[in-house]
Short mmCIF file of C-alpha atoms and ligand atoms in Angstrom, two decimals:
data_model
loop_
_atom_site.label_atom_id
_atom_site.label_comp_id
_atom_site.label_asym_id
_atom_site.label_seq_id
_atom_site.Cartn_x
_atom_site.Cartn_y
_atom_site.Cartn_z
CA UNK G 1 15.87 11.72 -30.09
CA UNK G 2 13.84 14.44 -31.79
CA UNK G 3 15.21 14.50 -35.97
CA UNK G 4 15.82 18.07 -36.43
CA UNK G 5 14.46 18.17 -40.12
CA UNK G 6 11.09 16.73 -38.94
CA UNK G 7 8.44 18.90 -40.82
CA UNK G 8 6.19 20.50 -38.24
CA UNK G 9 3.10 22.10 -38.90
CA UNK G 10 2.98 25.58 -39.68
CA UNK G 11 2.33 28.14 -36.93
CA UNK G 12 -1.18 29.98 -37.23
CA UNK G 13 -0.56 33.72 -38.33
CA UNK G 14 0.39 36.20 -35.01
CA UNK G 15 1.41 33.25 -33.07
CA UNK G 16 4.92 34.13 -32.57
CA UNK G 17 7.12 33.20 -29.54
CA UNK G 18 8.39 36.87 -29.37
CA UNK G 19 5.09 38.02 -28.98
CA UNK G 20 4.98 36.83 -25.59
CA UNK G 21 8.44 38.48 -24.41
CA UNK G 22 11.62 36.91 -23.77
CA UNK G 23 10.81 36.73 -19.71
CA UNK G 24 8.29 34.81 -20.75
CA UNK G 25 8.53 31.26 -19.23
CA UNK G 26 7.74 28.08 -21.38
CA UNK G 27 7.26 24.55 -20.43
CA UNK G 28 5.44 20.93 -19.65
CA UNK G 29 4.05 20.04 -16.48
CA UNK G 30 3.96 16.06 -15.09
CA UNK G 31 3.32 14.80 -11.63
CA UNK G 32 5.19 11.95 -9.39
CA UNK G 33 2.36 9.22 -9.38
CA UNK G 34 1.02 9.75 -12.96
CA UNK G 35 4.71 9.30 -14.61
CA UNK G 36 7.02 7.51 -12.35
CA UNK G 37 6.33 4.33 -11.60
CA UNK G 38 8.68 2.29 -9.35
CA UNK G 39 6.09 2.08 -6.72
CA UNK G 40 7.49 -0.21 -4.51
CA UNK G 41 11.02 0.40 -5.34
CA UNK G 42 13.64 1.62 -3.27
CA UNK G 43 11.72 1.84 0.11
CA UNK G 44 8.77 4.00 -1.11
CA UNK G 45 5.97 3.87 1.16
CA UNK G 46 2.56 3.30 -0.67
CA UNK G 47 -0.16 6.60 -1.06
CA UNK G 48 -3.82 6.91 -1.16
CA UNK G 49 -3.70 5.78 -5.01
CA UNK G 50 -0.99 2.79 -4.73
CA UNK G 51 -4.55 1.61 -2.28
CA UNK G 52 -6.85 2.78 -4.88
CA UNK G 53 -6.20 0.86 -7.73
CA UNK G 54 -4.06 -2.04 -6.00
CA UNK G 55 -6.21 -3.15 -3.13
CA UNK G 56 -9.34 -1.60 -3.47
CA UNK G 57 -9.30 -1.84 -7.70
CA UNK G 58 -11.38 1.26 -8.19
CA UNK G 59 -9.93 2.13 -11.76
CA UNK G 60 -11.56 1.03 -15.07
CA UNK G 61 -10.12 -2.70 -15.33
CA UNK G 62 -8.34 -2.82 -12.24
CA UNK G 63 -5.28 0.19 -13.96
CA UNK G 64 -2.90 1.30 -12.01
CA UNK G 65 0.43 2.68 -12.52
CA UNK G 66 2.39 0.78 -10.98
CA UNK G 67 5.18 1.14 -13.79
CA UNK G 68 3.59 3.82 -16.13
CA UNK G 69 5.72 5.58 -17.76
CA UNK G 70 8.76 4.31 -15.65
CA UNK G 71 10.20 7.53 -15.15
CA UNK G 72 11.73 7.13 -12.28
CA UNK G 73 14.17 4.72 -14.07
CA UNK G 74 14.23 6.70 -17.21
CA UNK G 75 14.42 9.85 -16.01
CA UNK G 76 17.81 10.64 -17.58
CA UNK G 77 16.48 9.86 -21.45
CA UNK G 78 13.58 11.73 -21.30
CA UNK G 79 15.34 15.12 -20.33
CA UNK G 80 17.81 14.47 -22.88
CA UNK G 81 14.42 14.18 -24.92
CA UNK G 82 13.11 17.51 -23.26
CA UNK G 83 16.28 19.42 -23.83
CA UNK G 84 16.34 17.94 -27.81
CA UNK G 85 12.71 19.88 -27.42
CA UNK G 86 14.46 22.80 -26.33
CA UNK G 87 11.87 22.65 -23.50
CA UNK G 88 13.53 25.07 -20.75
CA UNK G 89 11.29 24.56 -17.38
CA UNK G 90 9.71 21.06 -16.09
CA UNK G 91 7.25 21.44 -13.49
CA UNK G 92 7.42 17.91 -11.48
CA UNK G 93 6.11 16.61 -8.08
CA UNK G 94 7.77 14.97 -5.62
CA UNK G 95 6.15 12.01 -3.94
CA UNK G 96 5.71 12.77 -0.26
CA UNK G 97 5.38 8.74 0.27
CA UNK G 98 8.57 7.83 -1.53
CA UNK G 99 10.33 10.71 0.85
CA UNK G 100 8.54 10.01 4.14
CA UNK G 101 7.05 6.31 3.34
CA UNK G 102 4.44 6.79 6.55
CA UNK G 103 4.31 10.20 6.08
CA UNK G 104 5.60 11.54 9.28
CA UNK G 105 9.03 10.31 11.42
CA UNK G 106 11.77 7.97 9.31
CA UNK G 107 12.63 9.63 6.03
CA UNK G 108 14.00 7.45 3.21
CA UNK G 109 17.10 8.65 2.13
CA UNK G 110 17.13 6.56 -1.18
CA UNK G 111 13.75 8.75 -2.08
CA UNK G 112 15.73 11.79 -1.13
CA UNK G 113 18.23 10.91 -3.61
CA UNK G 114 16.15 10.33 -6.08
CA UNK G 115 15.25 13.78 -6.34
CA UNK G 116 18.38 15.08 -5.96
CA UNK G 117 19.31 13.11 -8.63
CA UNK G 118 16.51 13.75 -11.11
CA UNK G 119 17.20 18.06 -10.02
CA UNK G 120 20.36 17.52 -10.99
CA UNK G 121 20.00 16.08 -14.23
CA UNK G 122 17.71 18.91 -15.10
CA UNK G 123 20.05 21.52 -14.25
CA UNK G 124 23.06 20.06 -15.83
CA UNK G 125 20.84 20.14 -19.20
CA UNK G 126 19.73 23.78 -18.89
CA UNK G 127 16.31 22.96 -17.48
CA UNK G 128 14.85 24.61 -14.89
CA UNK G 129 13.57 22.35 -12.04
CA UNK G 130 9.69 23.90 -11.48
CA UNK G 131 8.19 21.54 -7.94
CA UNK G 132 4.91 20.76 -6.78
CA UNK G 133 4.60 19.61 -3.43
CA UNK G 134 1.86 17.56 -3.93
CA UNK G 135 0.09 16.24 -6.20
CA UNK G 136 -2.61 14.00 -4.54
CA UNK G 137 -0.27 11.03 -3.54
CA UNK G 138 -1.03 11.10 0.41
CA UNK G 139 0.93 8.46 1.83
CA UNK G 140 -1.68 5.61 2.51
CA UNK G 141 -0.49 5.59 6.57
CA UNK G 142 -1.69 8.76 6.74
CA UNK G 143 -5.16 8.40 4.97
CA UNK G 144 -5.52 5.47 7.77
CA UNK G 145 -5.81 8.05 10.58
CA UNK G 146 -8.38 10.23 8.37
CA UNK G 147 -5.61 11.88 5.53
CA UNK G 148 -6.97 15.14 4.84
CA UNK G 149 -10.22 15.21 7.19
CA UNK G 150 -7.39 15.03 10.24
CA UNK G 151 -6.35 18.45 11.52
CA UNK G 152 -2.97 16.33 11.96
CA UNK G 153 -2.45 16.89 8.17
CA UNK G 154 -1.27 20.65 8.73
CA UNK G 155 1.49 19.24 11.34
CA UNK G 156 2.58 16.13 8.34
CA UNK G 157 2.06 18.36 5.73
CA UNK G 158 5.00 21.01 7.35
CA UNK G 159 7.12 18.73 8.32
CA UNK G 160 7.21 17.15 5.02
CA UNK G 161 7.41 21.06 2.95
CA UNK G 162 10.41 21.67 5.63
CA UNK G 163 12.30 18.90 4.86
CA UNK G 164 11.87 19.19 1.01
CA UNK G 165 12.31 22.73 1.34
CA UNK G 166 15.98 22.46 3.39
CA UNK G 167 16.98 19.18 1.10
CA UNK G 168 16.22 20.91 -2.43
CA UNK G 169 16.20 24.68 -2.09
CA UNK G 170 19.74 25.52 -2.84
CA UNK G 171 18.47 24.37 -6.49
CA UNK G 172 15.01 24.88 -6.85
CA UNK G 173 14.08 28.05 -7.15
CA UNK G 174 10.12 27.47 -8.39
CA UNK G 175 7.74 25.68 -5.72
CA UNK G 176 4.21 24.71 -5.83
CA UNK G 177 2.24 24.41 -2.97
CA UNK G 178 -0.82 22.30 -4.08
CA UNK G 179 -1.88 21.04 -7.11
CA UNK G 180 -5.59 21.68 -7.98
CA UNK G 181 -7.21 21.30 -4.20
CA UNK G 182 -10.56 21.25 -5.46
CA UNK G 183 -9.61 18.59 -7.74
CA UNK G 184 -8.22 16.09 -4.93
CA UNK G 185 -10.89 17.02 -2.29
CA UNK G 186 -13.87 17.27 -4.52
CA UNK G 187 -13.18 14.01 -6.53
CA UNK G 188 -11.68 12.48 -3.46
CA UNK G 189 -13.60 13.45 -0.42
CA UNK G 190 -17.07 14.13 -2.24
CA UNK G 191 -17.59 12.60 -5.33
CA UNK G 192 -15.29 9.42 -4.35
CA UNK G 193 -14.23 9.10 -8.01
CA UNK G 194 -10.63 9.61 -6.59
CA UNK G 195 -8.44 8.09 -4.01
CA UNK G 196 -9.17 7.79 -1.02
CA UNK G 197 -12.46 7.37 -2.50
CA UNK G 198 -14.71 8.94 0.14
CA UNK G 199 -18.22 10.35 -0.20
CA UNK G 200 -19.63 12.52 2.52
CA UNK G 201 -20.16 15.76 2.73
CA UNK G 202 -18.34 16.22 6.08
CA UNK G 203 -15.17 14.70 5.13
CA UNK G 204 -15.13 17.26 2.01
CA UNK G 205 -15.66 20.03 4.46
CA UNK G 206 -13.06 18.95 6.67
CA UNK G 207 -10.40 18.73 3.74
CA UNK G 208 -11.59 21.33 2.67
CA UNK G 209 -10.73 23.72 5.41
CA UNK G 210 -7.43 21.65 6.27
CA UNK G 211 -5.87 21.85 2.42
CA UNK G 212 -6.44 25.41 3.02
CA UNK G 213 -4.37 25.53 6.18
CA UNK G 214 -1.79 23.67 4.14
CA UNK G 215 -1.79 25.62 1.60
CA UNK G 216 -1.30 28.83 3.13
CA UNK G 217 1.32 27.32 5.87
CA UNK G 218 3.38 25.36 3.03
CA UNK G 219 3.63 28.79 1.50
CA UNK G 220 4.96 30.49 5.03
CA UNK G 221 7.70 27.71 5.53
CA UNK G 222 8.70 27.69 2.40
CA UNK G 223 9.17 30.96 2.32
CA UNK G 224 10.78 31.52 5.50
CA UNK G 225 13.26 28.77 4.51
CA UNK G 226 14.19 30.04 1.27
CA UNK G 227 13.38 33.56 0.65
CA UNK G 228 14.39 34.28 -2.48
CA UNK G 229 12.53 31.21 -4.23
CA UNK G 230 9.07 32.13 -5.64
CA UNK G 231 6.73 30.64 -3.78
CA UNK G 232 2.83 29.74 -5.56
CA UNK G 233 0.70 27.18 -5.37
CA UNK G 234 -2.26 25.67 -8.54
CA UNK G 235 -5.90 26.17 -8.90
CA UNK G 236 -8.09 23.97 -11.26
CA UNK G 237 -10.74 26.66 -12.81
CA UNK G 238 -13.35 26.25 -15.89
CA UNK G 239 -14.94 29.48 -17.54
CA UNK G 240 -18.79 28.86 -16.08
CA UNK G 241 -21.75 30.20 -17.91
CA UNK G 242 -25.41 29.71 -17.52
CA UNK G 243 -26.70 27.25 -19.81
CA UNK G 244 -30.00 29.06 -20.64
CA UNK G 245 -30.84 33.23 -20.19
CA UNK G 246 -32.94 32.54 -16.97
CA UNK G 247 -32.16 33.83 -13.89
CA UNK G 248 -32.11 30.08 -11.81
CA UNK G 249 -29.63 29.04 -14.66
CA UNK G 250 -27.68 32.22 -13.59
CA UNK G 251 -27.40 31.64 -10.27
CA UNK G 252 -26.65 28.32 -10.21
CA UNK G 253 -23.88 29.18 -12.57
CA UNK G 254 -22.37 32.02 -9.50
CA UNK G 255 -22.81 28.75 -7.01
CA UNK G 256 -20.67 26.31 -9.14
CA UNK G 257 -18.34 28.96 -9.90
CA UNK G 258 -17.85 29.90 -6.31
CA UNK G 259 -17.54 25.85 -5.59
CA UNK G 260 -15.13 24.92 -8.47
CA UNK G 261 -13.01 28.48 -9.36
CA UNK G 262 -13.08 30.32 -5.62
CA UNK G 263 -13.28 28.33 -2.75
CA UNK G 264 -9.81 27.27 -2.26
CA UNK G 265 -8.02 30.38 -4.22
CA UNK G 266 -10.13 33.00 -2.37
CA UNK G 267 -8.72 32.27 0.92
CA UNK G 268 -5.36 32.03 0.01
CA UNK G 269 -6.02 35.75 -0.61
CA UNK G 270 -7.61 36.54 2.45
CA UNK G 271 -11.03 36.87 1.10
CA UNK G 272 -12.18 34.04 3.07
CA UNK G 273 -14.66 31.04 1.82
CA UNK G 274 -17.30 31.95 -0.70
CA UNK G 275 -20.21 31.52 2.23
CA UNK G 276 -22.44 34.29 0.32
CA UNK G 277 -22.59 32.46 -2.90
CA UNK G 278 -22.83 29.02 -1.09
CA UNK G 279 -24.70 29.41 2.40
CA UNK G 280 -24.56 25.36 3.20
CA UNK G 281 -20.50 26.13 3.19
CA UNK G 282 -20.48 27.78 6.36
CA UNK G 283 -21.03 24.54 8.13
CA UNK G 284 -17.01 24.52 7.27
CA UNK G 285 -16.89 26.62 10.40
CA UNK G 286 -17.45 24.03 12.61
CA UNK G 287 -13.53 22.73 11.80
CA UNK G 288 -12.17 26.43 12.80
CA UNK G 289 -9.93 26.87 15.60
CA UNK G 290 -9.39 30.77 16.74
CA UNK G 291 -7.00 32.19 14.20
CA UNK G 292 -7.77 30.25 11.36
CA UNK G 293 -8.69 33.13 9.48
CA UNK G 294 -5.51 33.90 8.64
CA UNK G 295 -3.78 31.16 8.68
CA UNK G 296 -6.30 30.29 6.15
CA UNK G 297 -3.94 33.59 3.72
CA UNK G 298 -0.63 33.49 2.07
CA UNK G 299 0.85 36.22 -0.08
CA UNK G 300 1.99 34.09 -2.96
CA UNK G 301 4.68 34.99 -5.32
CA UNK G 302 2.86 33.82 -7.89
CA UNK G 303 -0.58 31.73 -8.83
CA UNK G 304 -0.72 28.55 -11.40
CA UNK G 305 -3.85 28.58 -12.94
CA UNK G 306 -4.76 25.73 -15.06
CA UNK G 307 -7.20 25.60 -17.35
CA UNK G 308 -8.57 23.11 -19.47
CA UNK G 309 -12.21 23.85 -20.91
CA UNK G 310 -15.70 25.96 -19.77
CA UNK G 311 -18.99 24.64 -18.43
CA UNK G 312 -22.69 25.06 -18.65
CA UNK G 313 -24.85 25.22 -16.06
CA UNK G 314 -28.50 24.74 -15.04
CA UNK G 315 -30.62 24.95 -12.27
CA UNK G 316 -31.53 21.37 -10.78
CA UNK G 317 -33.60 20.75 -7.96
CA UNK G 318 -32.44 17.52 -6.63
CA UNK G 319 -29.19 18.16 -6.60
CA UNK G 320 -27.63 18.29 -2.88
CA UNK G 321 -26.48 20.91 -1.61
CA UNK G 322 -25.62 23.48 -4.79
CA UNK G 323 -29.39 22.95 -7.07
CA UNK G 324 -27.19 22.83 -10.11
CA UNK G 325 -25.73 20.92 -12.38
CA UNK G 326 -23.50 20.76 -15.52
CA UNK G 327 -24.46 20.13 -18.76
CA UNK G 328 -22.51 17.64 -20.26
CA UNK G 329 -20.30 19.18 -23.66
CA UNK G 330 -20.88 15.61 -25.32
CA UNK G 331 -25.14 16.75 -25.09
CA UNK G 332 -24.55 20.34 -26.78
CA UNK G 333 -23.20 18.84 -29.75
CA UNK G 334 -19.37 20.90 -29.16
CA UNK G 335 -16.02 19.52 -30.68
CA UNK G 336 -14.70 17.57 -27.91
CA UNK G 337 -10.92 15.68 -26.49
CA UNK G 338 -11.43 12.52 -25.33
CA UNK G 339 -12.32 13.42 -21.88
CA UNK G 340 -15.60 14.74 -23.15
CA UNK G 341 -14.66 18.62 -22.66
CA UNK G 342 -15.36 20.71 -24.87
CA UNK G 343 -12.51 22.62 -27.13
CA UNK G 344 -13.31 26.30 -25.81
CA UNK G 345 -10.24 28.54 -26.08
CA UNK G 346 -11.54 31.60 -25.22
CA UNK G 347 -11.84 30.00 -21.33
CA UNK G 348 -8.18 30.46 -20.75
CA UNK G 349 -9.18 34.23 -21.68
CA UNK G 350 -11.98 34.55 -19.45
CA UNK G 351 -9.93 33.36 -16.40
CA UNK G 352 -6.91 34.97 -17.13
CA UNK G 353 -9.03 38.27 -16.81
CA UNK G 354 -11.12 36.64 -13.68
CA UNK G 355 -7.87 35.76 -11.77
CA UNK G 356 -5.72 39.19 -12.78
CA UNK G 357 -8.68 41.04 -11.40
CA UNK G 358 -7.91 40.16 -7.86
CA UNK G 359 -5.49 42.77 -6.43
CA UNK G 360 -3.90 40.01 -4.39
CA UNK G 361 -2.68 38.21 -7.64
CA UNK G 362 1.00 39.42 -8.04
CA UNK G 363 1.74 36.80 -11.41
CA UNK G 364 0.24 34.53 -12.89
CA UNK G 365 1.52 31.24 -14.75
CA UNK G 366 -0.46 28.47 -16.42
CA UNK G 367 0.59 25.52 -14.86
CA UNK G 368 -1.77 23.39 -17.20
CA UNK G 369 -3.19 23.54 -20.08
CA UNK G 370 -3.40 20.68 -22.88
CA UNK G 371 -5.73 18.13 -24.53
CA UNK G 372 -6.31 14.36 -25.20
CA UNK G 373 -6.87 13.39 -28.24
CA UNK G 374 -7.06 9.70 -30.17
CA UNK G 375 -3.81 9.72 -30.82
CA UNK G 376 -2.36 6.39 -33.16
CA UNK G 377 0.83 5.32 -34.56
CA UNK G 378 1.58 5.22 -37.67
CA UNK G 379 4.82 4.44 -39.91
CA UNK G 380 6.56 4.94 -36.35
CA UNK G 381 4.75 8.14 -36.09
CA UNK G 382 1.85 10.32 -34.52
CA UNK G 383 0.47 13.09 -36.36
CA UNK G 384 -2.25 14.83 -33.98
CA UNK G 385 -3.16 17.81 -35.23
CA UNK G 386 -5.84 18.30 -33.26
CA UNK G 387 -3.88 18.96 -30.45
CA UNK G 388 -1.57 21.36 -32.67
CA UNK G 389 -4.30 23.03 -33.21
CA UNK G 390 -5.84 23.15 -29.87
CA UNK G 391 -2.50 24.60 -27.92
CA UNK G 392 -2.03 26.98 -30.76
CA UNK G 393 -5.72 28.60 -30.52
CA UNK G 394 -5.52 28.40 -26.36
CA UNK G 395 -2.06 30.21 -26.56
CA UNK G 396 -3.59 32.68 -29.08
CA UNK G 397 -5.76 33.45 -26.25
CA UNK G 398 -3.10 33.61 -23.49
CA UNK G 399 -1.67 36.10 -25.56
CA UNK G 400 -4.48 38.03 -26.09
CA UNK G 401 -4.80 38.49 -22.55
CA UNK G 402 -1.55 39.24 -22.08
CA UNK G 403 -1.66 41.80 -24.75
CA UNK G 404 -4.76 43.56 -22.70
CA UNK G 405 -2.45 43.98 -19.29
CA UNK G 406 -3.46 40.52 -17.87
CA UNK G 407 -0.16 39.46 -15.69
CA UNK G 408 0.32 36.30 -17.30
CA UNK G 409 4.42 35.43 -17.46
CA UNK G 410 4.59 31.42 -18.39
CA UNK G 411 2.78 28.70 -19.90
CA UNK G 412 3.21 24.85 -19.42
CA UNK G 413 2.02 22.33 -21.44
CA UNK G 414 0.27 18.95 -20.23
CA UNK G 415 2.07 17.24 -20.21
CA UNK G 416 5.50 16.41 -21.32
CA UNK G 417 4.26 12.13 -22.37
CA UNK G 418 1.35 10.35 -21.95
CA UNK G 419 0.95 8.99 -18.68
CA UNK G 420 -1.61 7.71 -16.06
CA UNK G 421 -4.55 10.04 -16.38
CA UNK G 422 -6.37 9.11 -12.79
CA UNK G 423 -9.88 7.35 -12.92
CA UNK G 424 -9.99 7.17 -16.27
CA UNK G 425 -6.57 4.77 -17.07
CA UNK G 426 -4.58 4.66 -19.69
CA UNK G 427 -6.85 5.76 -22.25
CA UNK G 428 -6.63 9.75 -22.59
CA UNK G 429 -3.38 10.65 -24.04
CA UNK G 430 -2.21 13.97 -23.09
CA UNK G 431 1.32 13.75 -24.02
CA UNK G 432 3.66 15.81 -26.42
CA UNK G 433 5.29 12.76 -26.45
CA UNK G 434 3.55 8.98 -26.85
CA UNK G 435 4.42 6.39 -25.15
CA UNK G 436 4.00 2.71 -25.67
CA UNK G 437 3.18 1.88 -22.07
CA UNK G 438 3.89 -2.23 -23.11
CA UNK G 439 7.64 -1.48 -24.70
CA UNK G 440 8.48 2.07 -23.30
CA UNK G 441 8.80 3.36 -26.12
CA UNK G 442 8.97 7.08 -26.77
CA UNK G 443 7.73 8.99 -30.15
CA UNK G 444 7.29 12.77 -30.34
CA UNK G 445 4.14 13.79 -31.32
CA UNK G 446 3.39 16.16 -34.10
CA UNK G 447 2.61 18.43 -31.69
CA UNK G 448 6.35 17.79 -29.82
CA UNK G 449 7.42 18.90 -32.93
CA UNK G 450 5.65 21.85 -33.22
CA UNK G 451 6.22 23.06 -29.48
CA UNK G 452 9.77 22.20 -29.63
CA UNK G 453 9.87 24.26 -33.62
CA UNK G 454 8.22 27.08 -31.76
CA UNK G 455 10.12 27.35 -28.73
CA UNK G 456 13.40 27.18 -31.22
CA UNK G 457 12.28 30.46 -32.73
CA UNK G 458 14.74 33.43 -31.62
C1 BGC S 1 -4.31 17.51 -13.09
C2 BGC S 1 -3.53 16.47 -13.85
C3 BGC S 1 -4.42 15.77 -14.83
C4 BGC S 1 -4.90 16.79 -15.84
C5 BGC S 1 -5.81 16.24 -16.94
C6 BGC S 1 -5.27 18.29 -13.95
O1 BGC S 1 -6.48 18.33 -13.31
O2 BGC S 1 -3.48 18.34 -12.35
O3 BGC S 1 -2.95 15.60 -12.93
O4 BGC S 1 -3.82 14.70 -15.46
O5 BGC S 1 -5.61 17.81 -15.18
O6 BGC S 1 -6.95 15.69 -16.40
#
């Protein structure tokens, strides 16, 4: 439990939780595979990343979270912990493979409960159930006849949003589509740094095109099934400037930006792929059917941006395909978290004002936004002021925006603990909350102090 008289740090001048209006909607973010562990248990299917760190071992030192955080056992003690924070919306996902272990046909009713279960326990504490879809766990019997790169996935994908959709709509009222599908099909499909771990150019195409069918039809079912939720779906974006004041620096900078901050959210809003910024791309038309072009749309209710840091680019020659690449933040001599990005806070500014300019964006919320840092115990506590600092200057600049017109209407921290942070293990710590992955123990962080002291105020 949170100690009430725990000294937090102070809050920076202006930084003021009426500021940002009392429809304003605060929270943390978490997803299934990173937090709940269990991943056997109860007739849960395996996914993509239950293969990629169990059987093929692709994770630094064979990591896996099988048990991480062990949420799915403790779910009930950390929302008491969450409501001690006075933390009023949890954005979660549900695990498609622990609902539908082979992804299509027999459904496992213990998964179902699960969820009803864990929405329940949110809502009889005052928190507001916020759901993402998914959140790259593809069950692995699905990945086996192509995952993504099958057209097949649009058919799984619905029948899977439908039956979430009828089970858990009378009480969730917040859906995600998607999380970050540049994220899972770049590092997935392209890069093969993430499950399924593939690398072709092809298969990223194919995903490509078919996450954006999903995207846009897990939108239309949901809505059609529940028409008062609000309906949106998350995009990964990074401010992108040229790294030097030449013009190949410049446009390689438009070609990664189209690649990593347009190509998935641009169709969504009817605008179609970014083909005139990346000509190779319209090889993507070779997975078209007749009416994919808008099927590809969906008029979301509102758009989860999530934000992290900004990049630099340069022209390369030998890189494939986009004849750019990024300039690493640890080379330009930046303050950094320990995932080597660099601390920029005026990038959540910049995209704010990049996504409100696009009439099709009705709201926007930031689904993400948060920072690793070294984070130690010590006397049974973890001061991190780093990451203090770092929320308080991006949410300076959320605010700013917000103060210029931008339509920005909630903020979510990542994430609520530490948890299984993909490729990279164990290691980054992104949590409000730290967690001793050996004992399970919990210990608010500084910085739980200060979000939980903050969203207290008024
Ligand atoms: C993802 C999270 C991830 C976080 C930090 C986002 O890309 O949605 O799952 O842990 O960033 O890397």
């Amino acid at each position: 439990m949170i100690e009430q008289d725990h000294p937090a740090p102070q809050y920076q001048d202006g930084l003021h939780k009426k500021a940002f209006g009392k429809e304003f909607k605060w929270g943390v973010s978490t997803a299934a595979y990173q937090i709940e562990g269990a991943h056997e248990a109860d007739g849960k299917g395996p996914s993509i990343w239950d293969d990629f760190t169990n059987t093929k071992k692709k994770v630094l030192q064979g990591l896996h979270a099988n048990h991480t955080c062990d949420f799915y056992n403790r779910f009930p003690d950390d929302l008491d912990l969450m409501r001690s924070m006075h933390i009023p919306n949890f954005r979660f996902s549900l695990s498609w493979p622990r609902i539908l272990p082979g992804g299509t046909g027999s459904v496992n009713q213990k998964g179902l409960d699960y969820y009803d279960r864990l929405i329940d326990n949110c809502l009889s504490r005052g928190i507001e159930p916020w759901v993402t879809l998914y959140h790259w766990d593809l069950p692995a019997a699905l990945e086996r006849q192509g995952g993504w790169t099958n057209r097949d996935v649009v058919q799984w994908f619905s029948e899977y949003v439908q039956l979430c959709a009828s089970r858990y709509g009378d009480r969730v009222n917040h859906w995600m589509v998607l999380n970050e599908p540049m994220a899972f099909v770049g590092a997935g499909y392209f890069l093969g740094i993430h499950a399924p771990g593939r690398r072709n150019i092809n298969a990223f195409l194919a995903a490509t095109h078919h996450a954006t069918l999903c995207q846009a039809e897990g939108g239309r079912i949901l809505k059609q099934l529940l028409p008062q939720a609000e309906i949106g779906t998350t995009f990964s974006c990074s401010h992108i400037e040229p790294y030097r004041n030449l013009e190949r620096d410049q446009k390689a900078a438009r070609r990664v930006d189209a690649l990593l901050n347009r190509l998935f959210l641009e169709p969504s809003l009817g605008l179609g792929y970014p083909f005139k910024d990346i000509p190779y791309l319209n090889r993507i038309e070779k997975f078209f059917e007749p009416g994919d072009e808008n099927r590809m749309a969906f008029d979301f209710d509102f758009i989860g941006l999530q934000n992290y840091t900004r990049e630099l680019v340069k022209y390369s020659f030998f890189t494939p395909f986009l004849q750019a690449k990024l300039v690493p933040a640890a080379r330009r001599g930046v303050p950094l978290t320990v995932m080597g990005w660099e601390v920029y806070p005026e990038a959540i500014y910049h995209m704010l004002h990049r996504f409100n300019a696009y009439t099709g964006i009705k709201k926007i919320i930031i689904t993400e936004n948060g920072a690793a840092f070294p984070d130690t115990v010590k006397d049974g506590q973890v001061n991190d002021p780093d990451r203090v600092e770092y929320l308080q200057r991006y949410l300076r600049q959320v605010l700013r925006a917000r103060q210029e017109g931008v339509k920005v209407e909630g903020y979510f921290v990542w994430s609520f603990s530490d948890n299984f942070e993909w490729a990279e293990g164990y290691h980054p710590r992104f949590g409000l909350v730290y967690v001793d992955f050996e004992t399970q123990e919990r210990i608010v962080k500084s910085s739980g102090h200060w979000f939980s002291q903050f969203l207290a105020q008024g």
